[in-house]
PDB file of C-alpha atoms in Angstrom:
ATOM      1  CA  MET A 263    -195.433 -39.142  31.028  1.00  0.00           C
ATOM      2  CA  GLU A 264    -192.223 -37.502  32.205  1.00  0.00           C
ATOM      3  CA  TYR A 265    -189.731 -36.204  29.667  1.00  0.00           C
ATOM      4  CA  GLU A 266    -186.938 -38.423  31.002  1.00  0.00           C
ATOM      5  CA  VAL A 267    -189.051 -41.566  30.578  1.00  0.00           C
ATOM      6  CA  VAL A 268    -189.922 -40.610  27.001  1.00  0.00           C
ATOM      7  CA  GLU A 269    -186.247 -40.010  26.282  1.00  0.00           C
ATOM      8  CA  GLU A 270    -185.333 -43.426  27.722  1.00  0.00           C
ATOM      9  CA  ILE A 271    -187.995 -45.115  25.608  1.00  0.00           C
ATOM     10  CA  ILE A 272    -186.923 -43.312  22.442  1.00  0.00           C
ATOM     11  CA  TYR A 273    -183.256 -44.199  22.878  1.00  0.00           C
ATOM     12  CA  GLY A 274    -184.190 -47.813  23.611  1.00  0.00           C
ATOM     13  CA  LEU A 275    -186.475 -48.033  20.576  1.00  0.00           C
ATOM     14  CA  GLU A 276    -183.906 -46.402  18.278  1.00  0.00           C
ATOM     15  CA  SER A 277    -181.161 -48.788  19.319  1.00  0.00           C
ATOM     16  CA  GLY A 278    -183.455 -51.828  19.209  1.00  0.00           C
ATOM     17  CA  ILE A 279    -184.716 -51.032  15.739  1.00  0.00           C
ATOM     18  CA  LEU A 280    -181.156 -50.642  14.514  1.00  0.00           C
ATOM     19  CA  PHE A 281    -180.129 -53.954  16.124  1.00  0.00           C
ATOM     20  CA  GLY A 282    -183.103 -55.710  14.532  1.00  0.00           C
ATOM     21  CA  MET A 283    -182.390 -54.204  11.119  1.00  0.00           C
ATOM     22  CA  ALA A 284    -178.721 -55.214  11.416  1.00  0.00           C
ATOM     23  CA  SER A 285    -179.648 -58.859  11.861  1.00  0.00           C
ATOM     24  CA  VAL A 286    -182.084 -58.809   8.946  1.00  0.00           C
ATOM     25  CA  ILE A 287    -179.643 -57.016   6.618  1.00  0.00           C
ATOM     26  CA  SER A 288    -176.867 -59.525   7.318  1.00  0.00           C
ATOM     27  CA  LYS A 289    -179.288 -62.392   6.634  1.00  0.00           C
ATOM     28  CA  MET A 290    -180.350 -60.689   3.369  1.00  0.00           C
ATOM     29  CA  GLY A 291    -176.771 -60.867   2.111  1.00  0.00           C
ATOM     30  CA  PHE A 292    -176.786 -64.655   2.399  1.00  0.00           C
ATOM     31  CA  VAL A 293    -180.283 -64.907   0.898  1.00  0.00           C
ATOM     32  CA  PHE A 294    -179.059 -62.851  -2.078  1.00  0.00           C
ATOM     33  CA  LEU A 295    -176.134 -65.259  -2.459  1.00  0.00           C
ATOM     34  CA  GLU A 296    -178.487 -68.267  -2.454  1.00  0.00           C
ATOM     35  CA  GLN A 297    -180.637 -66.642  -5.129  1.00  0.00           C
ATOM     36  CA  GLY A 298    -177.703 -66.188  -7.482  1.00  0.00           C
ATOM     37  CA  PHE A 299    -176.860 -62.506  -6.951  1.00  0.00           C
ATOM     38  CA  PRO A 300    -173.183 -61.468  -7.068  1.00  0.00           C
ATOM     39  CA  ARG A 301    -171.014 -62.545  -4.123  1.00  0.00           C
ATOM     40  CA  MET A 302    -170.084 -58.939  -3.496  1.00  0.00           C
ATOM     41  CA  LEU A 303    -173.496 -58.349  -1.881  1.00  0.00           C
ATOM     42  CA  VAL A 304    -172.590 -60.494   1.149  1.00  0.00           C
ATOM     43  CA  PRO A 305    -169.761 -58.236   2.411  1.00  0.00           C
ATOM     44  CA  ILE A 306    -171.779 -55.146   1.493  1.00  0.00           C
ATOM     45  CA  CYS A 307    -174.759 -56.361   3.540  1.00  0.00           C
ATOM     46  CA  ILE A 308    -172.503 -57.383   6.433  1.00  0.00           C
ATOM     47  CA  SER A 309    -170.846 -53.923   6.345  1.00  0.00           C
ATOM     48  CA  ILE A 310    -174.237 -52.207   6.445  1.00  0.00           C
ATOM     49  CA  SER A 311    -175.201 -54.531   9.286  1.00  0.00           C
ATOM     50  CA  ILE A 312    -172.073 -53.555  11.242  1.00  0.00           C
ATOM     51  CA  CYS A 313    -172.883 -49.878  10.714  1.00  0.00           C
ATOM     52  CA  CYS A 314    -176.447 -50.414  11.971  1.00  0.00           C
ATOM     53  CA  SER A 315    -175.152 -52.268  15.032  1.00  0.00           C
ATOM     54  CA  GLY A 316    -172.592 -49.574  15.785  1.00  0.00           C
ATOM     55  CA  THR A 317    -175.203 -46.845  15.504  1.00  0.00           C
ATOM     56  CA  GLY A 318    -177.495 -48.905  17.710  1.00  0.00           C
ATOM     57  CA  PHE A 319    -174.770 -49.116  20.368  1.00  0.00           C
ATOM     58  CA  TYR A 320    -174.303 -45.364  20.111  1.00  0.00           C
ATOM     59  CA  TYR A 321    -177.981 -44.662  20.797  1.00  0.00           C
ATOM     60  CA  GLN A 322    -178.168 -47.289  23.523  1.00  0.00           C
ATOM     61  CA  THR A 323    -175.108 -45.794  25.223  1.00  0.00           C
ATOM     62  CA  ARG A 324    -176.654 -42.323  25.081  1.00  0.00           C
ATOM     63  CA  GLY A 325    -179.835 -43.706  26.590  1.00  0.00           C
ATOM     64  CA  LEU A 326    -177.922 -45.490  29.338  1.00  0.00           C
ATOM     65  CA  LYS A 327    -176.008 -42.309  30.073  1.00  0.00           C
ATOM     66  CA  HIS A 328    -179.156 -40.213  30.485  1.00  0.00           C
ATOM     67  CA  GLY A 329    -181.681 -42.742  31.775  1.00  0.00           C
ATOM     68  CA  ARG A 330    -182.374 -45.939  33.664  1.00  0.00           C
ATOM     69  CA  ALA A 331    -180.624 -48.978  32.273  1.00  0.00           C
ATOM     70  CA  ILE A 332    -183.578 -51.285  32.835  1.00  0.00           C
ATOM     71  CA  VAL A 333    -185.952 -49.165  30.713  1.00  0.00           C
ATOM     72  CA  VAL A 334    -183.482 -48.475  27.896  1.00  0.00           C
ATOM     73  CA  SER A 335    -182.297 -52.085  27.658  1.00  0.00           C
ATOM     74  CA  THR A 336    -185.790 -53.575  27.849  1.00  0.00           C
ATOM     75  CA  CYS A 337    -187.141 -51.240  25.186  1.00  0.00           C
ATOM     76  CA  ALA A 338    -184.126 -52.000  23.004  1.00  0.00           C
ATOM     77  CA  ALA A 339    -184.658 -55.746  23.360  1.00  0.00           C
ATOM     78  CA  VAL A 340    -188.367 -55.548  22.574  1.00  0.00           C
ATOM     79  CA  ALA A 341    -187.814 -53.257  19.584  1.00  0.00           C
ATOM     80  CA  SER A 342    -185.068 -55.532  18.286  1.00  0.00           C
ATOM     81  CA  ILE A 343    -187.289 -58.613  18.478  1.00  0.00           C
ATOM     82  CA  VAL A 344    -190.313 -56.948  16.890  1.00  0.00           C
ATOM     83  CA  THR A 345    -188.219 -55.280  14.158  1.00  0.00           C
ATOM     84  CA  GLY A 346    -186.386 -58.495  13.372  1.00  0.00           C
ATOM     85  CA  VAL A 347    -189.577 -60.525  13.132  1.00  0.00           C
ATOM     86  CA  LEU A 348    -191.498 -57.963  11.090  1.00  0.00           C
ATOM     87  CA  ALA A 349    -188.600 -57.286   8.719  1.00  0.00           C
ATOM     88  CA  GLY A 350    -187.969 -61.012   8.408  1.00  0.00           C
ATOM     89  CA  MET A 351    -191.605 -61.609   7.484  1.00  0.00           C
ATOM     90  CA  LEU A 352    -191.826 -58.686   5.060  1.00  0.00           C
ATOM     91  CA  ALA A 353    -188.371 -58.654   3.474  1.00  0.00           C
ATOM     92  CA  LEU A 354    -187.334 -62.299   3.710  1.00  0.00           C
ATOM     93  CA  GLY A 355    -190.676 -64.019   3.381  1.00  0.00           C
ATOM     94  CA  GLU A 356    -190.427 -65.812   6.716  1.00  0.00           C
ATOM     95  CA  ARG A 357    -193.691 -66.980   8.265  1.00  0.00           C
ATOM     96  CA  LEU A 358    -195.147 -67.285  11.731  1.00  0.00           C
ATOM     97  CA  PRO A 359    -195.689 -70.853  12.985  1.00  0.00           C
ATOM     98  CA  SER A 360    -198.591 -72.516  11.184  1.00  0.00           C
ATOM     99  CA  ALA A 361    -199.891 -74.470  14.176  1.00  0.00           C
ATOM    100  CA  PRO A 362    -202.598 -72.457  15.948  1.00  0.00           C
ATOM    101  CA  THR A 363    -201.243 -73.257  19.432  1.00  0.00           C
ATOM    102  CA  ALA A 364    -197.719 -72.174  18.503  1.00  0.00           C
ATOM    103  CA  ARG A 365    -198.961 -69.001  16.822  1.00  0.00           C
ATOM    104  CA  LEU A 366    -201.168 -68.133  19.802  1.00  0.00           C
ATOM    105  CA  SER A 367    -198.289 -68.778  22.209  1.00  0.00           C
ATOM    106  CA  LEU A 368    -195.974 -66.534  20.192  1.00  0.00           C
ATOM    107  CA  LEU A 369    -198.501 -63.690  20.008  1.00  0.00           C
ATOM    108  CA  LEU A 370    -199.362 -64.060  23.707  1.00  0.00           C
ATOM    109  CA  GLY A 371    -195.662 -63.914  24.584  1.00  0.00           C
ATOM    110  CA  TRP A 372    -195.247 -60.695  22.596  1.00  0.00           C
ATOM    111  CA  LEU A 373    -198.304 -59.198  24.273  1.00  0.00           C
ATOM    112  CA  LEU A 374    -196.983 -60.073  27.742  1.00  0.00           C
ATOM    113  CA  ILE A 375    -193.584 -58.572  26.921  1.00  0.00           C
ATOM    114  CA  ILE A 376    -195.172 -55.329  25.721  1.00  0.00           C
ATOM    115  CA  VAL A 377    -197.431 -55.166  28.806  1.00  0.00           C
ATOM    116  CA  GLY A 378    -194.381 -55.781  30.992  1.00  0.00           C
ATOM    117  CA  VAL A 379    -192.517 -52.909  29.341  1.00  0.00           C
ATOM    118  CA  MET A 380    -195.515 -50.633  29.838  1.00  0.00           C
ATOM    119  CA  LEU A 381    -195.684 -51.577  33.527  1.00  0.00           C
ATOM    120  CA  LEU A 382    -191.966 -51.043  33.899  1.00  0.00           C
ATOM    121  CA  VAL A 383    -192.142 -47.565  32.399  1.00  0.00           C
ATOM    122  CA  SER A 384    -195.195 -46.496  34.386  1.00  0.00           C
ATOM    123  CA  SER A 385    -194.168 -48.212  37.644  1.00  0.00           C
ATOM    124  CA  THR A 386    -194.416 -45.008  39.698  1.00  0.00           C
ATOM    125  CA  ARG A 387    -198.019 -44.470  38.607  1.00  0.00           C
ATOM    126  CA  VAL A 388    -198.885 -48.105  39.241  1.00  0.00           C
ATOM    127  CA  LEU A 389    -197.348 -47.803  42.696  1.00  0.00           C
ATOM    128  CA  ARG A 390    -199.674 -44.886  43.489  1.00  0.00           C
ATOM    129  CA  LEU A 391    -202.694 -47.050  42.665  1.00  0.00           C
ATOM    130  CA  LEU A 392    -201.781 -49.711  45.244  1.00  0.00           C
ATOM    131  CA  PRO A 393    -203.405 -49.621  48.696  1.00  0.00           C
ATOM    132  CA  ARG A 394    -201.452 -47.523  51.182  1.00  0.00           C
ATOM    133  CA  ARG A 395    -200.343 -50.474  53.356  1.00  0.00           C
ATOM    134  CA  LEU A 396    -199.016 -52.420  50.351  1.00  0.00           C
ATOM    135  CA  ARG A 397    -197.391 -49.273  48.900  1.00  0.00           C
ATOM    136  CA  ARG A 398    -195.460 -48.676  52.151  1.00  0.00           C
ATOM    137  CA  ALA A 399    -194.328 -52.297  52.233  1.00  0.00           C
ATOM    138  CA  VAL A 400    -193.056 -52.140  48.657  1.00  0.00           C
ATOM    139  CA  GLN A 401    -191.315 -48.793  49.167  1.00  0.00           C
ATOM    140  CA  SER A 402    -189.695 -49.757  52.476  1.00  0.00           C
ATOM    141  CA  GLY A 403    -188.487 -53.036  50.929  1.00  0.00           C
ATOM    142  CA  SER A 404    -186.837 -51.194  48.045  1.00  0.00           C
ATOM    143  CA  ASP A 405    -185.297 -48.660  50.445  1.00  0.00           C
ATOM    144  CA  ARG A 406    -183.853 -51.475  52.578  1.00  0.00           C
ATOM    145  CA  SER A 407    -182.315 -53.263  49.614  1.00  0.00           C
ATOM    146  CA  PHE A 408    -180.929 -49.971  48.281  1.00  0.00           C
ATOM    147  CA  GLY A 409    -179.422 -49.069  51.664  1.00  0.00           C
ATOM    148  CA  ALA A 410    -177.832 -52.507  52.089  1.00  0.00           C
ATOM    149  CA  ARG A 411    -175.876 -52.110  48.862  1.00  0.00           C
ATOM    150  CA  GLN A 412    -174.468 -48.711  49.814  1.00  0.00           C
ATOM    151  CA  SER A 413    -171.313 -48.334  51.842  1.00  0.00           C
ATOM    152  CA  GLY A 414    -171.519 -46.891  55.354  1.00  0.00           C
ATOM    153  CA  SER A 415    -170.025 -43.537  54.337  1.00  0.00           C
ATOM    154  CA  THR A 416    -172.607 -42.761  51.675  1.00  0.00           C
ATOM    155  CA  ARG A 417    -175.703 -44.239  53.324  1.00  0.00           C
ATOM    156  CA  GLY A 418    -176.733 -41.033  55.083  1.00  0.00           C
ATOM    157  CA  SER A 419    -176.870 -38.736  52.058  1.00  0.00           C
ATOM    158  CA  ARG A 420    -178.475 -39.572  48.752  1.00  0.00           C
ATOM    159  CA  ASP A 421    -177.488 -37.390  45.849  1.00  0.00           C
ATOM    160  CA  PRO A 422    -180.165 -37.229  43.147  1.00  0.00           C
ATOM    161  CA  ASN A 423    -177.431 -37.176  40.502  1.00  0.00           C
ATOM    162  CA  PRO A 424    -175.064 -40.121  41.160  1.00  0.00           C
ATOM    163  CA  SER A 425    -172.590 -38.906  38.537  1.00  0.00           C
ATOM    164  CA  THR A 426    -171.559 -36.028  40.856  1.00  0.00           C
ATOM    165  CA  VAL A 427    -170.175 -38.393  43.526  1.00  0.00           C
ATOM    166  CA  ILE A 428    -166.433 -38.821  43.227  1.00  0.00           C
ATOM    167  CA  GLN A 429    -164.531 -41.010  45.666  1.00  0.00           C
ATOM    168  CA  ALA A 430    -161.811 -39.139  47.587  1.00  0.00           C
ATOM    169  CA  ALA A 431    -159.113 -41.642  46.600  1.00  0.00           C
ATOM    170  CA  THR A 432    -159.922 -41.190  42.913  1.00  0.00           C
ATOM    171  CA  LEU A 433    -159.884 -37.416  43.247  1.00  0.00           C
ATOM    172  CA  HIS A 434    -156.555 -37.523  45.100  1.00  0.00           C
ATOM    173  CA  HIS A 435    -155.111 -39.821  42.417  1.00  0.00           C
ATOM    174  CA  LEU A 436    -156.234 -37.433  39.631  1.00  0.00           C
ATOM    175  CA  ILE A 437    -154.748 -34.405  41.403  1.00  0.00           C
ATOM    176  CA  ALA A 438    -151.469 -36.227  42.112  1.00  0.00           C
ATOM    177  CA  SER A 439    -151.094 -37.445  38.541  1.00  0.00           C
ATOM    178  CA  SER A 440    -151.852 -34.026  37.042  1.00  0.00           C
ATOM    179  CA  SER A 441    -149.303 -32.308  39.344  1.00  0.00           C
ATOM    180  CA  ALA A 442    -146.710 -34.949  38.414  1.00  0.00           C
ATOM    181  CA  LYS A 443    -147.302 -34.223  34.721  1.00  0.00           C
ATOM    182  CA  GLU A 444    -146.849 -30.485  35.318  1.00  0.00           C
ATOM    183  CA  LYS A 445    -143.489 -31.083  37.007  1.00  0.00           C
ATOM    184  CA  ALA A 446    -142.267 -33.240  34.124  1.00  0.00           C
TER     185      ALA A 446
END
């Protein structure tokens, strides 16, 4: 697996775990209140929850800056769901549905989400396994939809690092505003 993909997954998992823990910690404050603990625990738990959420946003933003948004966001969502459910079951005593059909549906849904994330992350390898005719059709379809979204001036050249592309009007505006500040 490529280093960039691993980095995307790690940032997504870190942020998702923090988001899941934030929701469980805020719920714990209200559970403590119901059980007769001091009222001061509610704002303390909510403050810790806010800190976890903020740190989760920090890691998710770093992941989005360095990687693909679809991988980082999907991994964050899956990690948040799994962390919230597991922490809710272990720390708060919540239970899975008791009906066998509902429990099976829930577990099957989780399995499909995890398989979907694995396919998303390894999509380039999966694409290589497809027959050549189907692979060309998929690749040409994605190239056409990518080219249709680009403007006419940038369609001919594709820069591997999109953060290096600066529009001329933006660059002119920056130069004009910095020279105006120097004169003042």
